Short mmCIF file of C-alpha atoms in Angstrom, two decimals:
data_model
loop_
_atom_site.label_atom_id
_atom_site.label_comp_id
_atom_site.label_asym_id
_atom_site.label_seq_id
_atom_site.Cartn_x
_atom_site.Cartn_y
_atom_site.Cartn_z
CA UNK A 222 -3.85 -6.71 -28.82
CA UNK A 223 -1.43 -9.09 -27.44
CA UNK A 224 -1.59 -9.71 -23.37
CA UNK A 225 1.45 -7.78 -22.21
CA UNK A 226 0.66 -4.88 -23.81
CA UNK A 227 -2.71 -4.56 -22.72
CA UNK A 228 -1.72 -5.40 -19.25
CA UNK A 229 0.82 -2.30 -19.88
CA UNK A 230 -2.04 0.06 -20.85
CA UNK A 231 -4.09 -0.99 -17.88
CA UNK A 232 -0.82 -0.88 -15.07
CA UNK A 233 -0.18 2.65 -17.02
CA UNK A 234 -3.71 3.55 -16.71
CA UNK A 235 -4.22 2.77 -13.08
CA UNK A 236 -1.35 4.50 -12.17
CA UNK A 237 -1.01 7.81 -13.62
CA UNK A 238 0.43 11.08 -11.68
CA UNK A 239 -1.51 13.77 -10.36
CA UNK A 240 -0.16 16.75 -12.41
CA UNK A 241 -2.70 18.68 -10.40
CA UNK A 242 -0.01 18.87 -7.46
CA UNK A 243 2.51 21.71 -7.71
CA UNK A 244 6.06 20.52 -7.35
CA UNK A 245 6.37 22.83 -3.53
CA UNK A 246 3.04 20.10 -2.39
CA UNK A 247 5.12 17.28 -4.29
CA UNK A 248 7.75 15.63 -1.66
CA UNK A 249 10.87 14.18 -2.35
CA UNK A 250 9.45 11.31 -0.62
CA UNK A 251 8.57 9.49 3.02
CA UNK A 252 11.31 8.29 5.33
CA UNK A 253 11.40 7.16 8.73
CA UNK A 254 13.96 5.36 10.97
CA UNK A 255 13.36 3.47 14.09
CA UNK A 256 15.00 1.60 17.22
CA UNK A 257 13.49 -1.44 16.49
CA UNK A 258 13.25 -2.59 20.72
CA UNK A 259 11.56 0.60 21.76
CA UNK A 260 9.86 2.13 18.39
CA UNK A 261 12.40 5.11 19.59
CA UNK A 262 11.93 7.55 16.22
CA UNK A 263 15.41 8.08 14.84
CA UNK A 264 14.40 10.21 12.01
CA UNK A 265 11.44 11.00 10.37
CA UNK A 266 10.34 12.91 6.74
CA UNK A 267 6.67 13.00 5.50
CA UNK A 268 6.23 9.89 7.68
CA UNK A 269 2.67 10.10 8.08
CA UNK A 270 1.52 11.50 4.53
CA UNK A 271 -0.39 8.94 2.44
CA UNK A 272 1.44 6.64 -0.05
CA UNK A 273 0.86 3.85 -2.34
CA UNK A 274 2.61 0.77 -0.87
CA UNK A 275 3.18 -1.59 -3.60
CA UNK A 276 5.10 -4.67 -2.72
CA UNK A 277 5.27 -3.84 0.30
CA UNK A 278 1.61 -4.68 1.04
CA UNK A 279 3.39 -8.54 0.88
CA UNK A 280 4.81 -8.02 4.45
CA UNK A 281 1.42 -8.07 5.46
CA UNK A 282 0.11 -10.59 3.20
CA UNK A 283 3.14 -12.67 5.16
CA UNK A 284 2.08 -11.94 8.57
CA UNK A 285 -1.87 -13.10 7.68
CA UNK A 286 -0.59 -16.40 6.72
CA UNK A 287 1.95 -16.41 9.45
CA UNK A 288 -1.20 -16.41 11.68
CA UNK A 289 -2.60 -19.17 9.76
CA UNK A 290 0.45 -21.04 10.35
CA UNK A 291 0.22 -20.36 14.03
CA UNK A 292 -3.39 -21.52 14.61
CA UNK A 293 -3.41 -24.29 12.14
CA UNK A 294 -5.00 -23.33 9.49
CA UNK A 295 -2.40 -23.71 6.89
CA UNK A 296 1.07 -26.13 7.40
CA UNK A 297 4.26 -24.90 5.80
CA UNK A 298 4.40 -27.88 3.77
CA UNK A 299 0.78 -27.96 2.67
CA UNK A 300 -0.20 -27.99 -1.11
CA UNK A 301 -2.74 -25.31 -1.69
CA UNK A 302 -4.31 -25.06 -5.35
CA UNK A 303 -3.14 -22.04 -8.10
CA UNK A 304 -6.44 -20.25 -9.39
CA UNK A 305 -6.90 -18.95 -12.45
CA UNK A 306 -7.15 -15.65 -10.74
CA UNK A 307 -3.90 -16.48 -9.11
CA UNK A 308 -2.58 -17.44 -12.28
CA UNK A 309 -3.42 -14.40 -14.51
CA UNK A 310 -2.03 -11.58 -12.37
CA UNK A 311 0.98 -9.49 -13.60
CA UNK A 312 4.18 -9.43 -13.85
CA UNK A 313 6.44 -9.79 -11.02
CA UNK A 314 5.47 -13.72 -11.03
CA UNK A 315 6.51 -16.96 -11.62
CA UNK A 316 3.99 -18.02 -13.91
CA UNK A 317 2.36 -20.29 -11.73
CA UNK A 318 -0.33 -22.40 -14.16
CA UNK A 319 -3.58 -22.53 -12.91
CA UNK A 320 -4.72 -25.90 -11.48
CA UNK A 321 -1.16 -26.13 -9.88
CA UNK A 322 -1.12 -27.48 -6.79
CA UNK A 323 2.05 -25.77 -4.70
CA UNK A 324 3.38 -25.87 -1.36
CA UNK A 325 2.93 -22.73 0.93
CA UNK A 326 6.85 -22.81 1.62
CA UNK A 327 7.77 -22.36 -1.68
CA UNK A 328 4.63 -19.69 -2.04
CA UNK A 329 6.17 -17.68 0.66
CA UNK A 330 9.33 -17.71 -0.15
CA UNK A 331 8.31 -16.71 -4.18
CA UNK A 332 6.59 -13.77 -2.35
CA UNK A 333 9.03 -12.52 -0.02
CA UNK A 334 11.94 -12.84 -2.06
CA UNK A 335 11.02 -12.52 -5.80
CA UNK A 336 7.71 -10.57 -5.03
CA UNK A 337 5.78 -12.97 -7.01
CA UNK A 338 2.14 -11.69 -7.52
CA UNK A 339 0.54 -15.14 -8.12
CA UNK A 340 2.24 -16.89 -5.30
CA UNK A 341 0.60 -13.60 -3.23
CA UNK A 342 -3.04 -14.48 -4.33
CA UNK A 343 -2.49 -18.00 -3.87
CA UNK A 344 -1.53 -17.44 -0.44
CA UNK A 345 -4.47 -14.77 -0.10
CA UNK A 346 -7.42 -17.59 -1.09
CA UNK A 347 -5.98 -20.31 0.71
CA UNK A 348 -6.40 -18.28 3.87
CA UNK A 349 -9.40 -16.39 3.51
CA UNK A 350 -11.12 -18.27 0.53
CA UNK A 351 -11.00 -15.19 -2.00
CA UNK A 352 -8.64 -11.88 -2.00
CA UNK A 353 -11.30 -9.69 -1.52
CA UNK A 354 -11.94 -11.33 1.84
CA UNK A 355 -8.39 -11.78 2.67
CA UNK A 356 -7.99 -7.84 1.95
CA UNK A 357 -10.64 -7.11 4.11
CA UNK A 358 -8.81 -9.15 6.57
CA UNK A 359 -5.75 -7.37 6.25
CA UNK A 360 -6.98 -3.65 6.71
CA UNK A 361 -8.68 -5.45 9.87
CA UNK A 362 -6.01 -6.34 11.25
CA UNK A 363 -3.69 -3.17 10.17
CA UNK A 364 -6.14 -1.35 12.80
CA UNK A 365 -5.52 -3.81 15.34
CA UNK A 366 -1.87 -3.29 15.12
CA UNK A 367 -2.32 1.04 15.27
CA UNK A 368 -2.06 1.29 11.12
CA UNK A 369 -4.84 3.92 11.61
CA UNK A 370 -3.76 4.92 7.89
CA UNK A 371 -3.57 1.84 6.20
CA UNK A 372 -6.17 0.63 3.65
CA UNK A 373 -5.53 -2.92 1.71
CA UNK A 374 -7.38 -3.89 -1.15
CA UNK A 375 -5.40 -6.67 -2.84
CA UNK A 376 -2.95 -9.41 -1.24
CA UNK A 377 -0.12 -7.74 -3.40
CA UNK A 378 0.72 -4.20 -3.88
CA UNK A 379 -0.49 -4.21 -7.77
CA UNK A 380 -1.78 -0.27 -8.18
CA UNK A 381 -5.27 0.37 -7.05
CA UNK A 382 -5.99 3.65 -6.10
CA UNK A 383 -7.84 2.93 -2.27
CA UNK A 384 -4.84 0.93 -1.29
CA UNK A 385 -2.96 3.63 0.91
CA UNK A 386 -0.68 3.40 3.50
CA UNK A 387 2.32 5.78 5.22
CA UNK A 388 6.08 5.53 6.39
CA UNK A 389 4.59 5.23 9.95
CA UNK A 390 2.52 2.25 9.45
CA UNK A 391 4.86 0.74 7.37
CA UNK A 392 7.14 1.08 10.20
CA UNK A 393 4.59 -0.94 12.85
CA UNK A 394 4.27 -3.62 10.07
CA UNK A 395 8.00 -4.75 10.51
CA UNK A 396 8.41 -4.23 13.89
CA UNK A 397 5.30 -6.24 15.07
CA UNK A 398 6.67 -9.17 12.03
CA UNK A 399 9.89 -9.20 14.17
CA UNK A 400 8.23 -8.90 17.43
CA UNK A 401 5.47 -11.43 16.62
CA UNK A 402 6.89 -14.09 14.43
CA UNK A 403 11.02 -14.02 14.59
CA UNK A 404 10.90 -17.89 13.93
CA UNK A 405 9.67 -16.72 9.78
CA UNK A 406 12.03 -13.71 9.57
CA UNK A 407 14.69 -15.71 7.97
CA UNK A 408 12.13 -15.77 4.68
CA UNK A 409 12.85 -12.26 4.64
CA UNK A 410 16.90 -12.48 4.87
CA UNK A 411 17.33 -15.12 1.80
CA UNK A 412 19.05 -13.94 -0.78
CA UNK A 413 17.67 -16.38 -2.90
CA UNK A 414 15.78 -19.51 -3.39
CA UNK A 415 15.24 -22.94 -5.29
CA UNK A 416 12.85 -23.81 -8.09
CA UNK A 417 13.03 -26.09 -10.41
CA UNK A 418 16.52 -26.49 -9.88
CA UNK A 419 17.15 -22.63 -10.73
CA UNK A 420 18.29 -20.64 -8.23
CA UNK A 421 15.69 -17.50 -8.03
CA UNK A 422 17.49 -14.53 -6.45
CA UNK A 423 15.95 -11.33 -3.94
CA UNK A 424 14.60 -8.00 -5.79
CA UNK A 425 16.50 -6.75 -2.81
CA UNK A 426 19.52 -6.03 -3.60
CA UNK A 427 19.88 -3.62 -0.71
CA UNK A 428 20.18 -5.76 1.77
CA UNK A 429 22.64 -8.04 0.15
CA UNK A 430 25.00 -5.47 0.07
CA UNK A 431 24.74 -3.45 3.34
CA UNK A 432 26.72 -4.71 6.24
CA UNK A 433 24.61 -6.16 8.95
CA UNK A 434 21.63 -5.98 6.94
CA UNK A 435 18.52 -8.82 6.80
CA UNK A 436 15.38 -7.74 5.33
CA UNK A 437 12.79 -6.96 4.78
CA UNK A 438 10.95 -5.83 1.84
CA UNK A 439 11.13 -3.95 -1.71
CA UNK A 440 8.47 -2.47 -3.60
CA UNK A 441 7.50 -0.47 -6.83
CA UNK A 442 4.58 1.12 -8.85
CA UNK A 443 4.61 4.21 -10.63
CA UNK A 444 2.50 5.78 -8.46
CA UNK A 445 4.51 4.91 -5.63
CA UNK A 446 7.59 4.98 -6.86
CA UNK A 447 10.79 2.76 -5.40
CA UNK A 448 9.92 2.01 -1.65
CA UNK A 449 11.52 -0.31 0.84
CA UNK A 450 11.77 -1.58 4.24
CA UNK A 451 15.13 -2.26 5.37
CA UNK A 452 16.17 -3.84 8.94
CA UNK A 453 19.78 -4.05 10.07
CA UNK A 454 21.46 -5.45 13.02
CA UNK A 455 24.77 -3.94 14.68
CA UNK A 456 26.65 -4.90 17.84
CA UNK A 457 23.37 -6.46 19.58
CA UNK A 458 21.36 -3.02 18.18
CA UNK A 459 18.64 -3.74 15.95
CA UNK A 460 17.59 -0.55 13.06
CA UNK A 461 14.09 -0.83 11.02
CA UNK A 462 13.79 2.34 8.34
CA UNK A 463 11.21 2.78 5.68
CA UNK A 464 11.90 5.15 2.05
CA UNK A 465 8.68 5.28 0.66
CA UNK A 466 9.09 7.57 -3.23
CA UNK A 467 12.61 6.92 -4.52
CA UNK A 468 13.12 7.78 -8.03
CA UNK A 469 15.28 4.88 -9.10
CA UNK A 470 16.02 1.93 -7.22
CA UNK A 471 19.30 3.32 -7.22
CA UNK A 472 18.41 6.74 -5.40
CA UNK A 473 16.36 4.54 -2.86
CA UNK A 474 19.26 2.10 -1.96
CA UNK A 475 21.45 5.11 -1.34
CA UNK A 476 19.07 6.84 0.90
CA UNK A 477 18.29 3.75 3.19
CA UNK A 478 22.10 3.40 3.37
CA UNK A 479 22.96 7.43 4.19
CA UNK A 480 19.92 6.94 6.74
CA UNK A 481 21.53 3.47 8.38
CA UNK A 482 24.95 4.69 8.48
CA UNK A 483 23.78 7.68 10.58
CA UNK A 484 21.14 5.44 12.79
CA UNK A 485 23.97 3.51 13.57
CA UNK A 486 26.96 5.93 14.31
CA UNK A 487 24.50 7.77 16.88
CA UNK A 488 24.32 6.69 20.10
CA UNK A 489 20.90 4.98 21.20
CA UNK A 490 18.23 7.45 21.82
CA UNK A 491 17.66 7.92 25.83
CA UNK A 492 13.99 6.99 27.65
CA UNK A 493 12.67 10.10 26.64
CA UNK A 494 12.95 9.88 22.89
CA UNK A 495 9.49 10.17 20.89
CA UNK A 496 8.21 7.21 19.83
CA UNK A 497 6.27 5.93 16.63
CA UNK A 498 3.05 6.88 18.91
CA UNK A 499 4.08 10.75 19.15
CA UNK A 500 4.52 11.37 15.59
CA UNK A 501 2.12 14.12 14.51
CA UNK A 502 -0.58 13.17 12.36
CA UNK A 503 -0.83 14.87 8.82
CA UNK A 504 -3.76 16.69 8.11
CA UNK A 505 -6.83 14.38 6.48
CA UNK A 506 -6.83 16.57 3.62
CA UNK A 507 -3.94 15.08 2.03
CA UNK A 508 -4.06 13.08 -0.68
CA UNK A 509 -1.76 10.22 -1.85
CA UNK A 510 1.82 11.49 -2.78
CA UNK A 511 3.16 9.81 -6.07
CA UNK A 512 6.29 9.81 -7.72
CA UNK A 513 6.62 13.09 -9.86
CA UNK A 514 6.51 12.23 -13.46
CA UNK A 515 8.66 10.83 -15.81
CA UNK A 516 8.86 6.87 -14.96
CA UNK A 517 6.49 5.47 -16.18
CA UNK A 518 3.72 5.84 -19.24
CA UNK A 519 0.70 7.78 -18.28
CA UNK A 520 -2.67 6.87 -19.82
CA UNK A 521 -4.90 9.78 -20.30
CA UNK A 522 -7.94 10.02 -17.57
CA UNK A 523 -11.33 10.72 -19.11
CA UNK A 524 -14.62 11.37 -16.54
CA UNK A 525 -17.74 12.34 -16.86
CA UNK A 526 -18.90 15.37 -15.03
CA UNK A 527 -22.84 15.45 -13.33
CA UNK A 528 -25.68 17.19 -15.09
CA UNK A 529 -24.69 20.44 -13.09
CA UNK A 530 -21.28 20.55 -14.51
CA UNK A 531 -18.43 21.58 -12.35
CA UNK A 532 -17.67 19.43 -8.76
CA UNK A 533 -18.56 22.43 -5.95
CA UNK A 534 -16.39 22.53 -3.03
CA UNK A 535 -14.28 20.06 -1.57
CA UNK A 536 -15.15 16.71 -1.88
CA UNK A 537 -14.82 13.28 -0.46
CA UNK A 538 -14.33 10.44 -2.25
CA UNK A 539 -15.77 7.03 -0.94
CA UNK A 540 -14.48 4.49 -3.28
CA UNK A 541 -15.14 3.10 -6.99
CA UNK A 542 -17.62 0.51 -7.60
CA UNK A 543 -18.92 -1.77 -9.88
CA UNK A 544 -22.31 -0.24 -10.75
CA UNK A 545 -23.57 3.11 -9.98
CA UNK A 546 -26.08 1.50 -7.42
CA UNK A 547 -23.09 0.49 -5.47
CA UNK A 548 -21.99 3.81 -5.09
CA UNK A 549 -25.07 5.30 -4.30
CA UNK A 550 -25.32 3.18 -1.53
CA UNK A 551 -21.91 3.84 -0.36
CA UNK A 552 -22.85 7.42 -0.43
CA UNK A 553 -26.13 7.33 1.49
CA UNK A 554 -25.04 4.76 4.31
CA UNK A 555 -21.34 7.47 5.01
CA UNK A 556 -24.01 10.28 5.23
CA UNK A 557 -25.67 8.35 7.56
CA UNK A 558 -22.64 8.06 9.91
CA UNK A 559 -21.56 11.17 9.19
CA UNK A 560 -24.74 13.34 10.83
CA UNK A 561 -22.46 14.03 14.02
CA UNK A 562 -19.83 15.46 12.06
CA UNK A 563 -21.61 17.41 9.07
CA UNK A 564 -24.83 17.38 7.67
CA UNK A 565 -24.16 19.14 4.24
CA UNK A 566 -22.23 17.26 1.23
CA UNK A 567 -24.63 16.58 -1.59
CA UNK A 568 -23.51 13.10 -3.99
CA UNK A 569 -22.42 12.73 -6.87
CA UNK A 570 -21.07 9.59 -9.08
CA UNK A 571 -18.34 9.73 -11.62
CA UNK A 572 -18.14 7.10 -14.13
CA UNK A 573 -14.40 5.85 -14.69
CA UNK A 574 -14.48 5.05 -18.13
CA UNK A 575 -10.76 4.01 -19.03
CA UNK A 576 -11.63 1.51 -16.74
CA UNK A 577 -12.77 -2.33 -18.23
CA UNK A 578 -14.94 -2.99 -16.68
CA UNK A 579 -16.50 0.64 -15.99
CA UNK A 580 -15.91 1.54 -12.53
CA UNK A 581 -17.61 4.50 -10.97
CA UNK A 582 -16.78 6.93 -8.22
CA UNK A 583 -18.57 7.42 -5.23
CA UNK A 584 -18.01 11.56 -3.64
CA UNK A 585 -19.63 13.95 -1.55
CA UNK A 586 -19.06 17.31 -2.67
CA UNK A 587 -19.80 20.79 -1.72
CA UNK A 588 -18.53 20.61 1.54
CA UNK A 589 -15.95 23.57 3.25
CA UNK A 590 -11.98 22.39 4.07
CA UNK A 591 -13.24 21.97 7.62
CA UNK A 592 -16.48 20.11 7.13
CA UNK A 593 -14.46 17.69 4.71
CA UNK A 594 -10.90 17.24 6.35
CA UNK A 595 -13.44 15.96 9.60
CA UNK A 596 -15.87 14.10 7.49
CA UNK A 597 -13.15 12.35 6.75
CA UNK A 598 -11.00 11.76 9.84
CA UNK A 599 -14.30 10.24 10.80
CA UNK A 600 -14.27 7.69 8.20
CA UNK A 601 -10.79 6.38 8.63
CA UNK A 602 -11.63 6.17 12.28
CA UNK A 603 -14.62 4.08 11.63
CA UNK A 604 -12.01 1.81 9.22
CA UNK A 605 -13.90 3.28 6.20
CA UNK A 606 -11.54 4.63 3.47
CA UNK A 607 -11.83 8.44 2.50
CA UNK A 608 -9.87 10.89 0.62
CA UNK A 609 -10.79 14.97 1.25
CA UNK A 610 -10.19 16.57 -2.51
CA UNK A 611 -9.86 20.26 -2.94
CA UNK A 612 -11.39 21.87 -5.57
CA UNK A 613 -8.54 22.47 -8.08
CA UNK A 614 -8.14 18.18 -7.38
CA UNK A 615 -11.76 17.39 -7.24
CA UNK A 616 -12.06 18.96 -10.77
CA UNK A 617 -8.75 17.62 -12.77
CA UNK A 618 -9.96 14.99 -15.09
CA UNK A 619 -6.13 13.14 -14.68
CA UNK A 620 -6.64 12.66 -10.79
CA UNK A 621 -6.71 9.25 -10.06
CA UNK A 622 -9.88 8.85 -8.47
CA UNK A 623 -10.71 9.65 -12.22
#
């Protein structure tokens, strides 16, 4: 099997729909719009519902090594080596050959404005030493900046199913990249850039062709569907808005545009205007929204049940893991910090087998809406990731827990 088409059946196979989600729970998708000075909310649609990110994880991967640039950790013109895991990521990226040594300009400008995965990685281990440990980096310091949502697993949006995010803490993202580092926001304006004497132009095409607009950020799995981060500046008035689910990149563009042009022809919000901080919280028993069928292939899911057959309950899942020993110790160490909130839940491990390697699920099941939608508020408030499944979820073999 040649390499791009099994890197299709695995991108297909890690992002499949849940058809278990009737099209009233389905969204249209996640917007929000913001006053970018005061975090004033300007509008505001599903904005704190899970999503999948996708390329927009990179405006965090940016503001890591924007950090490293500030302490001195990493110099803008400093040559940092291309990794074979760097190297064999997919598609978007520049096919960076391993053993490449490139400079962490041109790295962050292949990321920002082509959304090249390899440059992403690259940047990851020369920071942190290894993705992982950047990733676990990056959720750190999502819950320092009040993404209480916000779970990163890889340094650049490709689909993995604990990488979760919403509107809202998209929304924090951009505004603390303006408010933090506004000397490296003009990475996120180009409209293109150099290499190898070929001129490389933005995936956003947005922002190119809205007046007043410069940045940020595109992004796109099939389990996300079309996102984007758009910023836009008007008579000294600065907008930042977030569409999170668009079915083309077409329908997205036109949505960010409807939801400028009305930003902008409203007068600023007065002092008591709700802020990103006031927006309700959804409850933790949602799961991730993805876009409703039809975009992209979907690889059929195949699980094995326990001994006892059929999941009881609700149930939360913990995470998938290389060997069933990891997930049993997942399992027992969240019951342990769980006592205060429930003490029922009995585990169980589901072995992901479209997966190569084999993968397997780590849950608690049997547990009542209540018990589980607090299990797992707990979790996320303890920076663990959780997802509370109902039963007719817990139970669909094409869920992507799965």
């Amino acid at each position: 099997m040649s390499g791009w088409r099994r890197w299709a059946l695995l991108f297909a196979a890690f992002v499949c729909v849940f058809p278990g989600l009737s099209r009233a729970e389905t969204p249209k998708g996640a917007v929000l719009v913001i006053e970018a000075e005061t975090a004033a909310v300007l509008q505001a649609e599903n904005a704190t519902h899970l999503w999948y990110p996708a390329s927009l994880t990179k405006v965090m991967t940016a503001y890591m090594v924007f950090e490293a640039l500030a302490d001195g950790r990493l110099a803008l013109d400093q040559k940092v080596p291309i990794s074979k895991h760097a190297a064999g990521q997919s598609p978007t990226k520049l096919g960076l050959g391993a053993g490449k040594q490139v400079r962490v300009g041109l790295l962050l400008d292949a990321m920002i404005v082509r959304s090249a995965n390899d440059a992403a990685v690259a940047l990851a281990e020369a920071v942190s030493g290894s993705e992982e440990a950047f990733a676990t980096a990056m959720t750190r310091k999502a819950r320092a900046l009040g993404m209480r949502r916000t779970v990163f697993k890889n340094a650049s949006g490709l689909p993995d199913q604990m990488q979760v995010t919403t509107a809202k803490d998209m929304a924090i993202l951009a505004r603390a990249q303006l408010k933090t580092f506004p000397q490296h926001f003009a990475r996120f304006s180009k409209t293109q850039f150099m290499l190898n004497r070929r001129a490389r132009p933005t995936t956003n095409g947005w922002m190119v062709g809205y007046p007043g607009a410069d940045g940020f950020k595109t992004g796109f799995t099939c389990g996300s569907g079309y996102n984007l981060i758009g910023t836009a500046e008007r008579d000294g008035r600065r907008v930042i808005a977030v569409v999170l689910g668009g079915k083309t990149s077409g329908v997205r563009n036109a949505r960010m545009t409807k939801l400028m042009n009305t930003a902008f022809a409203a007068p600023s919000p007065g002092a008591d205007a709700g802020t990103l901080g006031s927006l309700p919280a959804t409850p933790t028993t949602a799961v991730p929204y993805v876009l409703p069928g039809g975009q992209c292939a979907v690889a059929p899911a195949v699980g094995t049940a326990p001994s006892d057959g059929k999941l009881p309950g609700w149930g939360l899942v913990l995470g998938s893991f290389a060997s069933k020993a990891q997930a049993n110790a997942i399992i027992k160490g969240h019951r342990q910090s769980l006592k205060e909130v429930t003490r029922h839940g009995r585990p169980a491990v589901i072995a992901k087998l479209r997966h190569d390697p084999q993968l397997y699920t780590a849950l608690l099941v049997d547990l009542n809406q209540r018990d589980a939608g607090e299990a797992c508020k707990h979790l996320w408030s303890l920076g663990h990731y959780c997802l509370a499944v109902p039963p007719k979820l817990l139970n669909n073999p094409d869920t992507l827990w799965r």
